[in-house]
Structures are given as structure tokens and as C-alpha cells.
Amino acid sequence: MTDKLHIIEVAIPLYLEKTFHYLVPERLQQVAITGRRALVPFGNRKLTGYILGKAAASALTGLKEIVEVLDSEPLWTAVELEFYRWTASYYQHPLGEVIRTALPAGINIQTRKGATGQQEIMTGGKTALREKFYLPAQTEPPHRQPGGKALEILAVIRDAGTISAGELRKRFGTCSPQLKRLVELGLCTAVEREIYRDPFKNITVKRDEPRFLHSHQKAALDAIAVTLDEGLFAPFLLYGVTGSGKTEVYLQAIAHALELGKNALVLVPEIALTPQLTGRFQARFGGGIAILHSGLSDGERYDEWRRIRRGLAQIVIGARSAIFAPLDKIGIIIVDEEHEASFKQSDGLRYNARDLALVRGRMEGAAVVLGSATPSVTTIHAAEQGRLTLLELPERVEGRPMPQVELVAMKGSKETISAALSTSLAETYAQGRQAIVFLNRRGFATFLVCADCAKPLTCPNCSVTLTYHRQRGQSLCHYCDYAVPAPGTCPSCGGTTLSELGAGTEKLEHDLKELLPTARVLRMDSDTTSGKGSHERLLSRMNDGSADILVGTQMIAKGHDFPEVTLVGVVNAEASLGMPDFRAAERTFQLLSQVIGRAGRGEIPGRVVVQALDTEHYAIRAAAEHDATGFYREELEFRREAGYPPFAFLAAFSISGLSEQTVSAQADNTARKLAQLKTELKVRVEILGPAPSPIYRLRNRYRRQILLKGANRADLHRLLSSWRHQATTVSTVRISVDIDPVDMM
Ligand code: ADP
Ligand code: ZN
């Protein structure tokens, strides 16, 4: 790779199919090396491009010269480039865009117009290691006080003790004039510091020792260890209820990989990336751990990225984007909660990190362990077919029993809380124990309906009803944040009597307080957890016993252990069944199983009351009876009949724009073109639609979709790639193609 490259191939991070050739001037020939970025002329702009290597025999004339090489070290390895190429081809996405997604944002050159109108170039990376910090001054207050924003900023600085300029900018936007003024007034001082961010700075951890494994854990670990010794790709499904000891198996498998001199990549859903989880890894391994999560600033993320690239971390723990971590010698990749939809990126490069884990694992010759208490239907099927090795942990550690579940039919009832649930809640409270009540809908009422014209209040920008939030006194769109004062008047007829329909967590909290006036009720949903640290505060109030009942959305179903919870209530168990999505039953089963599993994690056995309109639905019944096998059998049958994954492969076209007519015309064109190509190529692909998307208007854009179903992946791929090469679109309409879509809305 160190040979001189006179003509190089460069990928550009734009929505362009092809890569480009450039000449390397004499002065840059030593440094224009594969894996580095180069500043290249493109049209009348200068852009950052990625050097892919020497151009294949180029007979081209009139090539332009690269302007600058931007890195002193390569940013990716040959295997990583192979991985990027695979990803680009599979997701039908430009290679330059894939590389841009894979690299940390902090690295990318930003060009911006300077004051002189000249192009000014800054690298985010250079500033990453030094940053300005502000401290409150110890001196006497001056005669002149600052006003407005400066005063607010000062309060934050005093509160924090020391705070970085970046953090202040995050909170206040541009604030250098105010900061300058505060320094001039002697109210605070600025220091520039070398920063090295420690992801563990807020937790103290006791070292712990590997547990003595029970027989199922031992069998699982042995199977993984054998493949680690061989150094060959081997995919596993580690299937075990929460609390069955999966994490312990991960930890010991990782320890084994480290002993062999290999590294470990651990992917978890963002929501699970808590200090508790990372603390467990630190307790076991001490240092050498890098953490990548969405809470990091670009600079912090870039720091972690460089630590990994330089080989200073042996274990990388992160959410979905960590699949691109620059870790070499990967011995094992773990995907915990593999069924989680959050492994799928929903815009730009729409990759699924769970699927890419298998691809990267194959390229690296690594063991890949997909872990879950409720694996996805597709994963179960792959295990049944022998494409994944099934490792089961059928029991909870210490043989704690699964909770008793009572199903309560709510048909014909107007109550939010049934008699059965309120009795159980009263008993649990009287015993001084804790309860969780789950309802997967936030807000007070689901929506408001006008008593005069019977129309529900809907969002003017999106085709959804507005959710009534009583505390905020607003009706709110959960998609675009449109808000109107509520209850208010009916926008259709001006009627003033608006009645509430359906209940959300806010209403449930209200009803519970009425039911048990002395009980301490907490609510956890995205409305109560938006502030920094509020999530942790709510959790700690549950953990230290200063709350009796926790009400919440799916947020309470995941990632936390509440050992003192002995009762779980589920209100409106079918809330997620009504979704126009073939995975609705699967999601409902997974969510209910998780919520039910929250009961009885400690010494005392738990019990669960599940309220549902239709207690006979197989997803609800199976979850209540802890009958996963029954659920998967029935669900696979449905998928086979309806021709959905795992028995078909999907790609979803989404066509959107501001004008309904243009969108509709473009959608028809696209479908016609696809049909024509299908005939030409003689591929077996079903083309469904175009049809309005379930949310047919979103943030003012009209949306249509076309769903492609292929019995075989190669056929689907061929059709998509020829469409891509021939697509003609109008600029006012956006067309995106989602391979293996997860969100069908
Ligand atoms: P999971 O990841 O499946 O939810 P964990 O690995 O977190 O399960 O295990 C649940 C609890 O049991 C943890 O507190 C863990 O430390 C403990 N544990 C796991 N395996 C063992 C074991 N073999 N012996 C004793 N305790 C164990
Ligand atoms: Zn809206």
C-alpha cells in the first residue's frame, strides 16, 4: 500500500454512484496513500474524498489534481474497506457515503465561507484534544452586572464549577460574546485544557471475579470458546430469558478472546448503554474499554475512535454505529437484545447493525453471538435451519420462577384500571412492595374529539391525531412536535366541548394517584425523561425505595432491573397490535414478555396482571403463558402464508414530497419502471403498490410507498440495482430505498 499512486481512485461522500480518478502531483506522491482522505476539486468546489487506491489502468486524460492529503495515517484497513464495499453494494448506497457514515463525524473537514469569502478549512479533529473551559471567578462581584443570556450562562458556570465551551454551546447556542463579556467583568476565567475524556469518570467500580458457571452457561461458553480457538467465523444465537446469565457468558467469552490476543466488539441498543452495563465490563476487565454512544459530542466520539484505531482498546461497547468501529483483530462480536429495532438506522445509509455484525464477523473470522430473551422470528428461523448455532439458557439464575400471570378481559369495560389490577396494587402497596404499570402510550388522552362535529383533533402537517397532554396544557403531534393549547376549540367547527378518548401514561398516573392517594407514583416516558439525568433520577428513586409505583411506556420494559418489584400491571396490552405492520404481533409478544419479566427479579416471586380487549390473541396469550415456542410456531406459519420475512426478502421504496400530485405521479412512474425491469430481467419479485404510506403525510410531506418482495435475495438485488442505474426522478420528490425495512409506517 505504500507504493506511489500517480492516478488514484477516490470515493466522494455525495449521492453519486461512481468513484472518481485524480492525478497526484509530485509533491504529494509520498503521502497520497490508500485509507487517507484527500481534498479534491469537484465542479467548482473542493471536497473531501477517500483514497481507495491506485486507479485501475486509467486511459483518461484531463484528470484534475488532488489539492491536499488530509491525514498522516490511514483511517481504515483493507478488511474494513472490503466491509464498506459490501455494505455499499448490499444497501445500494454510494461507497463515499458509506465511508462517511463509518468514520466519526468529528473527523470530517468542514468547509465554510470565512469572513473574506474565501474557503476556510477546519478539521474537527485538531481541536478535539484541547478545549476551553470556564470557571467561576473567586473575586468580589464587580459593580456592573451582565444581563440576560450572559447571566444565565454565568449561573450554569457557577453551578457546574467547570464547564467546557462546547457544553455551553450545546445549551445556549453561540455564546462567545457573552463569555467574553463575563471574562472581562472578572466573573469567570477561561482556561484551555488538554482533555482526555474518561467514559467511566462518573462511576466507581469494584473489581469482580468470573462466576462459577451453571451447566447451560458452561455449555454455551464452551461452544463459543472452541470456535474462538479455531479462529473461524461462527454465528450463535444465545437464547435465554432475562436474568438467565447471558451477560456472564458474554464476559467470559470475551475474556477468552482477550487471552488469545483478540479483541471484542459489543453492540447493545442505545437505551441499554447505561453506566450499569458498562460498569459490569469495567469491573471485570478494568481498562482497555472504549464506549461509543449518542451522548458523546463529535469531539468525544473522535477521541474514542482514535483510541480504538491506535489499538488502545481491546473491548468496544456501543450502539448501532459501533459496528463500524476501527477495531482490528476482532475475535468476537456480541449483539445483545438482537431483536431490537434500534439496530436499524432509519435514514441515510439504512443499515442494520445486527445483520452487519454477521457480515463483519465472517470477514474477520470471528465468533458472532446474537443474544436475546425474545429473539426475532427471523433469527429463530435461522437457528432452526442450522444457519446459527442455538445456545439456550432455559432457566433464570438461582432457579427463580417465572411470574404468575392473570389475563383480564376488558371488553365492554370503560375503566383504565380493572378491579383485579387495583386490588393487586392495593395489596402490594400495603405490603410495602413496589409495582410497575405499563402502558405503551404517552400523554393524557390518546386524542381529543369534538362533541359537536365528532372530528378528532389532527395535526395540520401529518396525518395523525394530536395527543392531549394535560400537564402541558397542549395537544401535541408526536411526529413533528406541532402543538396547540388544549383543550381549546375544535379547528373544524369551533366547538368548545372536546372529549378525551383513550388513555395515556399521564392519565394512568392521575388515576393511580386517585386510587392510592398516599402512594408515591412516578412516571417514566419521553415526556418526563427529556432533561439531562432525569432518567437516572427516576431509576434511582425506584431503586432506593423512595417510590411505590412506576408508570411508564416501553422505556420501563428495557434494560433495568428492579429487584423490589413484585407486581407488574399491563394496561391495554394490544396497543401495539393495531399497527399496520406485519411485525405487530412479534413486537407485541416481545414487549409483553419483557414487561412481564420485570416482576419477581428478587427473592419474592412476582405476579402480573395483563389487561387486554382480546385476551385470545396468540401474541398476548403466549406472552402471558411464557410460551415462546408456541408463539414462534404460530407466527412463522403466518409469515409463510403471507409471504413475509423470513420467507421473503423486502425492499421498501418511499416516495415523498410537498405536492401530492407530483408524489403520486412519481410513485406511479417508479412502479411502472420497476415492472418493466422485472419483465426484462425475468426476476421473481412481487411489486406491491404504490399505496399511500400508513402515515401518508408527515411534516408536510406526502408519502407513498412501493414494497418489493422477493423469494430470493439475488433477484431482488438485481432488480434494485438496474432500477438504480436507470432511475429518472424529479428534483422536488425524494425517493429512498430501504433494504430489509423495519419501520413500515
Ligand atoms: P442476563 O444477561 O441473561 O439478563 P446476567 O448475566 O445479567 O443475565 O445474570 C443475572 C444475574 O445473575 C446477575 O446478577 C449475574 O451476576 C448473576 N449470575 C449470572 N451467572 C451466574 C452464575 N453462574 N452464578 C451466580 N450468579 C450468576
Ligand atoms: Zn405533525
Coordinates of C-alpha atoms in Angstrom, one line a residue, residues 401-731:
P401 CA -39.7 -19.0 38.9
M402 CA -41.3 -17.0 36.1
P403 CA -44.1 -14.8 37.5
Q404 CA -47.8 -15.9 37.6
V405 CA -49.8 -14.0 35.0
E406 CA -53.5 -13.2 35.2
L407 CA -55.2 -12.1 32.0
V408 CA -58.1 -9.7 32.4
A409 CA -60.6 -9.2 29.6
M410 CA -61.5 -5.6 29.2
K411 CA -64.2 -5.9 26.5
G412 CA -67.1 -3.7 27.4
S413 CA -65.3 -2.0 30.3
K414 CA -64.7 1.7 30.4
E415 CA -62.1 1.6 33.2
T416 CA -58.5 2.2 32.7
I417 CA -57.6 0.1 35.8
S418 CA -59.6 -3.1 36.3
A419 CA -60.8 -4.3 39.6
A420 CA -58.2 -7.1 39.5
L421 CA -55.3 -4.7 39.0
S422 CA -56.5 -2.2 41.5
T423 CA -56.9 -4.9 44.2
S424 CA -53.4 -6.2 43.5
L425 CA -51.9 -2.7 43.5
A426 CA -53.6 -2.0 46.9
E427 CA -52.2 -5.3 48.3
T428 CA -48.7 -4.7 47.0
Y429 CA -48.7 -1.2 48.4
A430 CA -50.0 -2.3 51.8
Q431 CA -47.1 -4.9 51.9
G432 CA -44.6 -2.1 51.3
R433 CA -43.5 -3.5 48.0
Q434 CA -43.1 -1.9 44.6
A435 CA -45.2 -2.1 41.4
I436 CA -44.8 -1.2 37.7
V437 CA -47.7 -0.3 35.5
F438 CA -47.0 -0.4 31.8
L439 CA -49.0 1.4 29.1
N440 CA -47.3 2.0 25.7
R441 CA -48.8 5.4 25.1
R442 CA -47.7 8.7 26.5
G443 CA -49.8 11.7 27.1
F444 CA -53.1 12.1 29.0
A445 CA -55.8 11.1 26.5
T446 CA -54.9 9.4 23.2
F447 CA -56.6 12.3 21.5
L448 CA -59.5 14.8 21.8
V449 CA -62.7 14.5 19.9
C450 CA -65.2 17.3 19.2
A451 CA -68.6 16.6 20.7
D452 CA -70.3 18.7 18.1
C453 CA -68.8 17.5 14.8
A454 CA -67.3 14.3 16.1
K455 CA -63.9 15.1 14.4
P456 CA -60.7 14.2 16.2
L457 CA -58.1 16.9 16.6
T458 CA -55.4 16.1 13.9
C459 CA -52.0 17.5 13.0
P460 CA -52.0 20.0 10.2
N461 CA -48.6 18.7 9.0
C462 CA -49.0 15.0 9.5
S463 CA -51.9 12.5 9.0
V464 CA -52.1 11.6 12.7
T465 CA -54.2 12.6 15.7
L466 CA -52.8 15.0 18.2
T467 CA -52.2 13.6 21.7
Y468 CA -53.6 15.5 24.6
H469 CA -51.1 16.3 27.3
R470 CA -52.9 17.7 30.3
Q471 CA -49.9 18.9 32.4
R472 CA -48.5 20.9 29.5
G473 CA -52.0 22.1 28.5
Q474 CA -51.3 21.1 24.9
S475 CA -52.4 18.9 22.1
L476 CA -49.2 17.6 20.6
C477 CA -48.1 15.9 17.4
H478 CA -45.6 13.1 18.4
Y479 CA -44.1 13.2 14.9
C480 CA -43.4 16.9 14.2
D481 CA -43.9 18.5 17.6
Y482 CA -46.7 20.7 16.4
A483 CA -48.6 21.9 19.5
V484 CA -51.8 23.8 20.2
P485 CA -53.2 25.0 23.5
A486 CA -55.6 22.3 24.8
P487 CA -58.3 21.5 25.4
G488 CA -59.1 24.6 23.3
T489 CA -61.6 24.7 20.5
C490 CA -62.3 22.4 17.5
P491 CA -60.5 23.6 14.5
S492 CA -63.2 22.2 12.2
C493 CA -66.4 23.7 13.7
G494 CA -65.2 25.9 16.5
G495 CA -67.0 23.6 19.0
T496 CA -65.8 24.0 22.6
T497 CA -66.7 20.7 24.1
L498 CA -63.8 18.4 23.4
S499 CA -63.9 14.9 25.0
E500 CA -60.9 12.7 25.8
L501 CA -60.6 9.4 24.1
G502 CA -58.2 6.6 25.1
A503 CA -55.7 6.8 28.0
G504 CA -52.0 7.6 28.0
T505 CA -49.4 7.3 30.8
E506 CA -50.3 10.8 32.1
K507 CA -53.9 9.7 32.7
L508 CA -52.8 6.5 34.2
E509 CA -50.6 8.3 36.7
H510 CA -53.5 10.6 37.5
D511 CA -55.9 7.6 38.1
L512 CA -53.4 5.7 40.2
K513 CA -53.0 8.8 42.4
E514 CA -56.7 8.8 42.9
L515 CA -56.8 5.1 43.6
L516 CA -54.0 5.2 46.1
P517 CA -53.7 8.8 47.3
T518 CA -50.7 8.1 49.7
A519 CA -48.7 6.0 47.3
R520 CA -45.7 7.7 45.6
V521 CA -46.3 7.4 41.9
L522 CA -43.5 8.1 39.3
R523 CA -44.0 8.3 35.6
M524 CA -41.3 7.4 33.1
D525 CA -41.8 8.2 29.4
S526 CA -40.2 10.5 26.9
D527 CA -42.0 13.5 28.4
T528 CA -40.5 13.0 31.9
T529 CA -37.0 11.9 30.8
S530 CA -36.0 14.6 28.3
G531 CA -33.9 16.6 30.8
K532 CA -30.3 15.6 31.4
G533 CA -30.0 12.9 34.1
S534 CA -33.8 12.7 34.6
H535 CA -33.8 9.1 33.5
E536 CA -31.2 8.1 36.1
R537 CA -33.0 10.2 38.8
L538 CA -36.3 8.3 38.2
L539 CA -34.5 5.0 38.2
S540 CA -32.6 5.7 41.4
R541 CA -35.9 6.7 43.2
M542 CA -37.2 3.3 42.3
N543 CA -34.0 1.6 43.4
D544 CA -33.7 3.4 46.8
G545 CA -37.3 2.7 47.6
S546 CA -38.5 6.3 47.6
A547 CA -41.3 5.4 45.1
D548 CA -44.0 2.8 45.2
I549 CA -45.4 2.7 41.7
L550 CA -43.7 3.3 38.4
V551 CA -45.9 4.1 35.4
G552 CA -44.3 4.1 32.0
T553 CA -44.1 3.3 28.4
Q554 CA -41.8 0.8 26.8
M555 CA -38.9 2.7 28.4
I556 CA -39.6 0.8 31.6
A557 CA -39.6 -2.6 29.9
K558 CA -36.0 -2.5 28.9
G559 CA -32.6 -2.6 30.4
H560 CA -33.3 -2.1 34.1
D561 CA -33.5 -4.5 36.9
F562 CA -35.9 -3.6 39.8
P563 CA -35.4 -6.3 42.4
E564 CA -38.1 -5.0 44.7
V565 CA -40.9 -5.0 42.1
T566 CA -43.3 -7.8 42.8
L567 CA -46.3 -6.7 40.8
V568 CA -46.5 -5.7 37.1
G569 CA -49.6 -4.4 35.6
V570 CA -50.1 -4.0 31.8
V571 CA -52.8 -1.7 30.6
N572 CA -54.1 -2.0 27.0
A573 CA -51.8 -5.0 26.1
E574 CA -52.8 -4.7 22.4
A575 CA -51.8 -1.1 22.0
S576 CA -49.1 -2.2 19.5
L577 CA -51.2 -4.8 17.8
G578 CA -53.2 -2.3 15.7
M579 CA -50.1 -1.1 13.8
P580 CA -50.3 -1.7 10.1
D581 CA -47.1 -3.7 10.1
F582 CA -46.6 -7.4 9.7
R583 CA -44.3 -7.4 12.7
A584 CA -47.0 -6.1 15.0
A585 CA -47.6 -9.4 16.7
E586 CA -43.9 -10.1 17.1
R587 CA -43.3 -6.7 18.7
T588 CA -46.3 -7.1 21.0
F589 CA -45.1 -10.5 22.1
Q590 CA -41.6 -9.3 22.7
L591 CA -42.7 -6.2 24.6
L592 CA -45.2 -8.0 26.8
S593 CA -42.6 -10.8 27.5
Q594 CA -40.1 -8.1 28.6
V595 CA -42.6 -6.3 30.8
I596 CA -43.8 -9.5 32.4
G597 CA -40.2 -10.4 33.1
R598 CA -39.8 -7.3 35.2
A599 CA -41.8 -9.0 38.0
G600 CA -40.2 -11.0 40.7
R601 CA -36.5 -10.4 40.0
G602 CA -35.6 -10.5 43.6
E603 CA -36.3 -13.0 46.4
I604 CA -40.1 -12.7 46.4
P605 CA -42.0 -14.3 43.5
G606 CA -43.7 -11.8 41.2
R607 CA -47.1 -11.6 39.7
V608 CA -48.6 -9.9 36.7
V609 CA -52.0 -8.6 35.7
V610 CA -52.4 -8.1 31.9
Q611 CA -55.5 -6.2 30.7
A612 CA -56.5 -6.7 27.1
L613 CA -59.5 -6.3 25.0
D614 CA -58.8 -9.5 23.2
T615 CA -57.2 -12.0 25.6
E616 CA -57.3 -14.7 23.0
H617 CA -54.8 -13.1 20.6
Y618 CA -51.9 -15.5 20.2
A619 CA -49.2 -12.9 20.9
I620 CA -50.9 -11.9 24.2
R621 CA -51.8 -15.4 25.3
A622 CA -48.3 -16.8 24.5
A623 CA -46.6 -13.9 26.4
A624 CA -48.9 -14.5 29.4
E625 CA -48.2 -18.2 29.4
H626 CA -44.4 -17.8 28.8
D627 CA -45.0 -19.9 25.7
A628 CA -42.4 -18.7 23.3
T629 CA -42.3 -21.9 21.3
G630 CA -46.0 -21.7 20.7
F631 CA -45.7 -18.1 19.6
Y632 CA -42.9 -18.7 17.2
R633 CA -44.7 -21.6 15.6
E634 CA -47.8 -19.7 15.0
E635 CA -46.0 -16.5 13.8
L636 CA -43.8 -18.5 11.4
E637 CA -46.9 -20.1 10.0
F638 CA -48.4 -16.6 9.4
R639 CA -45.3 -15.3 7.8
R640 CA -45.1 -18.3 5.5
E641 CA -48.7 -17.9 4.3
A642 CA -48.4 -14.2 3.9
G643 CA -45.0 -14.3 2.3
Y644 CA -43.1 -12.1 4.7
P645 CA -39.6 -12.5 6.2
P646 CA -38.0 -14.9 6.8
F647 CA -39.8 -16.4 3.8
A648 CA -39.3 -13.4 1.6
F649 CA -36.9 -10.5 1.3
L650 CA -38.2 -7.0 1.3
A651 CA -37.2 -3.6 0.0
A652 CA -39.4 -0.6 0.5
F653 CA -39.5 2.5 -1.7
S654 CA -40.6 5.6 -0.1
I655 CA -41.6 8.5 -2.3
S656 CA -42.3 11.8 -0.7
G657 CA -42.7 15.5 -1.5
L658 CA -44.7 18.6 -0.8
S659 CA -47.1 18.2 -3.7
E660 CA -49.4 15.3 -3.5
Q661 CA -49.8 15.2 -7.3
T662 CA -46.1 15.1 -8.1
V663 CA -45.5 12.5 -5.5
S664 CA -48.3 10.3 -6.8
A665 CA -47.1 10.7 -10.4
Q666 CA -43.6 9.9 -9.5
A667 CA -44.7 6.8 -7.4
D668 CA -46.7 5.6 -10.5
N669 CA -43.6 6.1 -12.7
T670 CA -41.4 4.3 -10.3
A671 CA -43.7 1.3 -10.1
R672 CA -44.1 1.2 -13.9
K673 CA -40.3 1.3 -14.4
L674 CA -39.8 -1.5 -11.8
A675 CA -42.5 -3.6 -13.5
Q676 CA -40.8 -3.1 -16.9
L677 CA -37.3 -4.0 -15.5
K678 CA -38.8 -7.0 -13.8
T679 CA -40.0 -8.4 -17.1
E680 CA -36.7 -7.6 -18.9
L681 CA -34.6 -9.3 -16.2
K682 CA -37.1 -12.2 -15.7
V683 CA -36.8 -11.9 -11.9
R684 CA -39.2 -13.3 -9.4
V685 CA -40.2 -10.2 -7.5
E686 CA -43.6 -9.1 -6.4
I687 CA -44.3 -5.3 -6.7
L688 CA -46.9 -4.1 -4.3
G689 CA -48.3 -0.6 -4.6
P690 CA -47.8 2.3 -4.9
A691 CA -50.0 3.0 -2.0
P692 CA -50.2 5.8 0.5
S693 CA -47.9 5.2 3.5
P694 CA -49.7 4.4 6.7
I695 CA -48.7 7.9 7.8
Y696 CA -49.5 9.4 4.4
R697 CA -48.5 12.9 5.4
L698 CA -45.5 13.6 7.6
R699 CA -44.0 17.0 8.4
N700 CA -45.9 18.5 5.5
R701 CA -44.7 15.9 3.0
Y702 CA -47.0 13.5 1.2
R703 CA -45.7 9.9 1.2
R704 CA -46.3 6.9 -0.9
Q705 CA -44.6 3.5 -0.8
I706 CA -43.9 0.6 -3.0
L707 CA -43.0 -2.7 -1.4
L708 CA -40.9 -5.2 -3.2
K709 CA -41.0 -8.8 -2.1
G710 CA -38.6 -11.4 -3.4
A711 CA -38.4 -15.1 -2.7
N712 CA -34.7 -14.8 -3.4
R713 CA -32.3 -12.1 -2.5
A714 CA -30.3 -12.2 -5.7
D715 CA -33.4 -11.5 -7.8
L716 CA -34.4 -8.6 -5.6
H717 CA -30.9 -7.2 -5.7
R718 CA -30.7 -7.4 -9.5
L719 CA -33.9 -5.5 -9.9
L720 CA -32.9 -2.8 -7.5
S721 CA -29.5 -2.2 -9.0
S722 CA -30.8 -1.9 -12.5
W723 CA -33.5 0.5 -11.3
R724 CA -30.8 2.5 -9.6
H725 CA -28.9 2.8 -12.8
Q726 CA -31.8 3.9 -14.8
A727 CA -33.9 5.9 -12.3
T728 CA -35.3 9.2 -13.6
T729 CA -36.6 11.4 -10.8
V730 CA -37.9 14.9 -10.4
S731 CA -35.9 17.0 -8.0

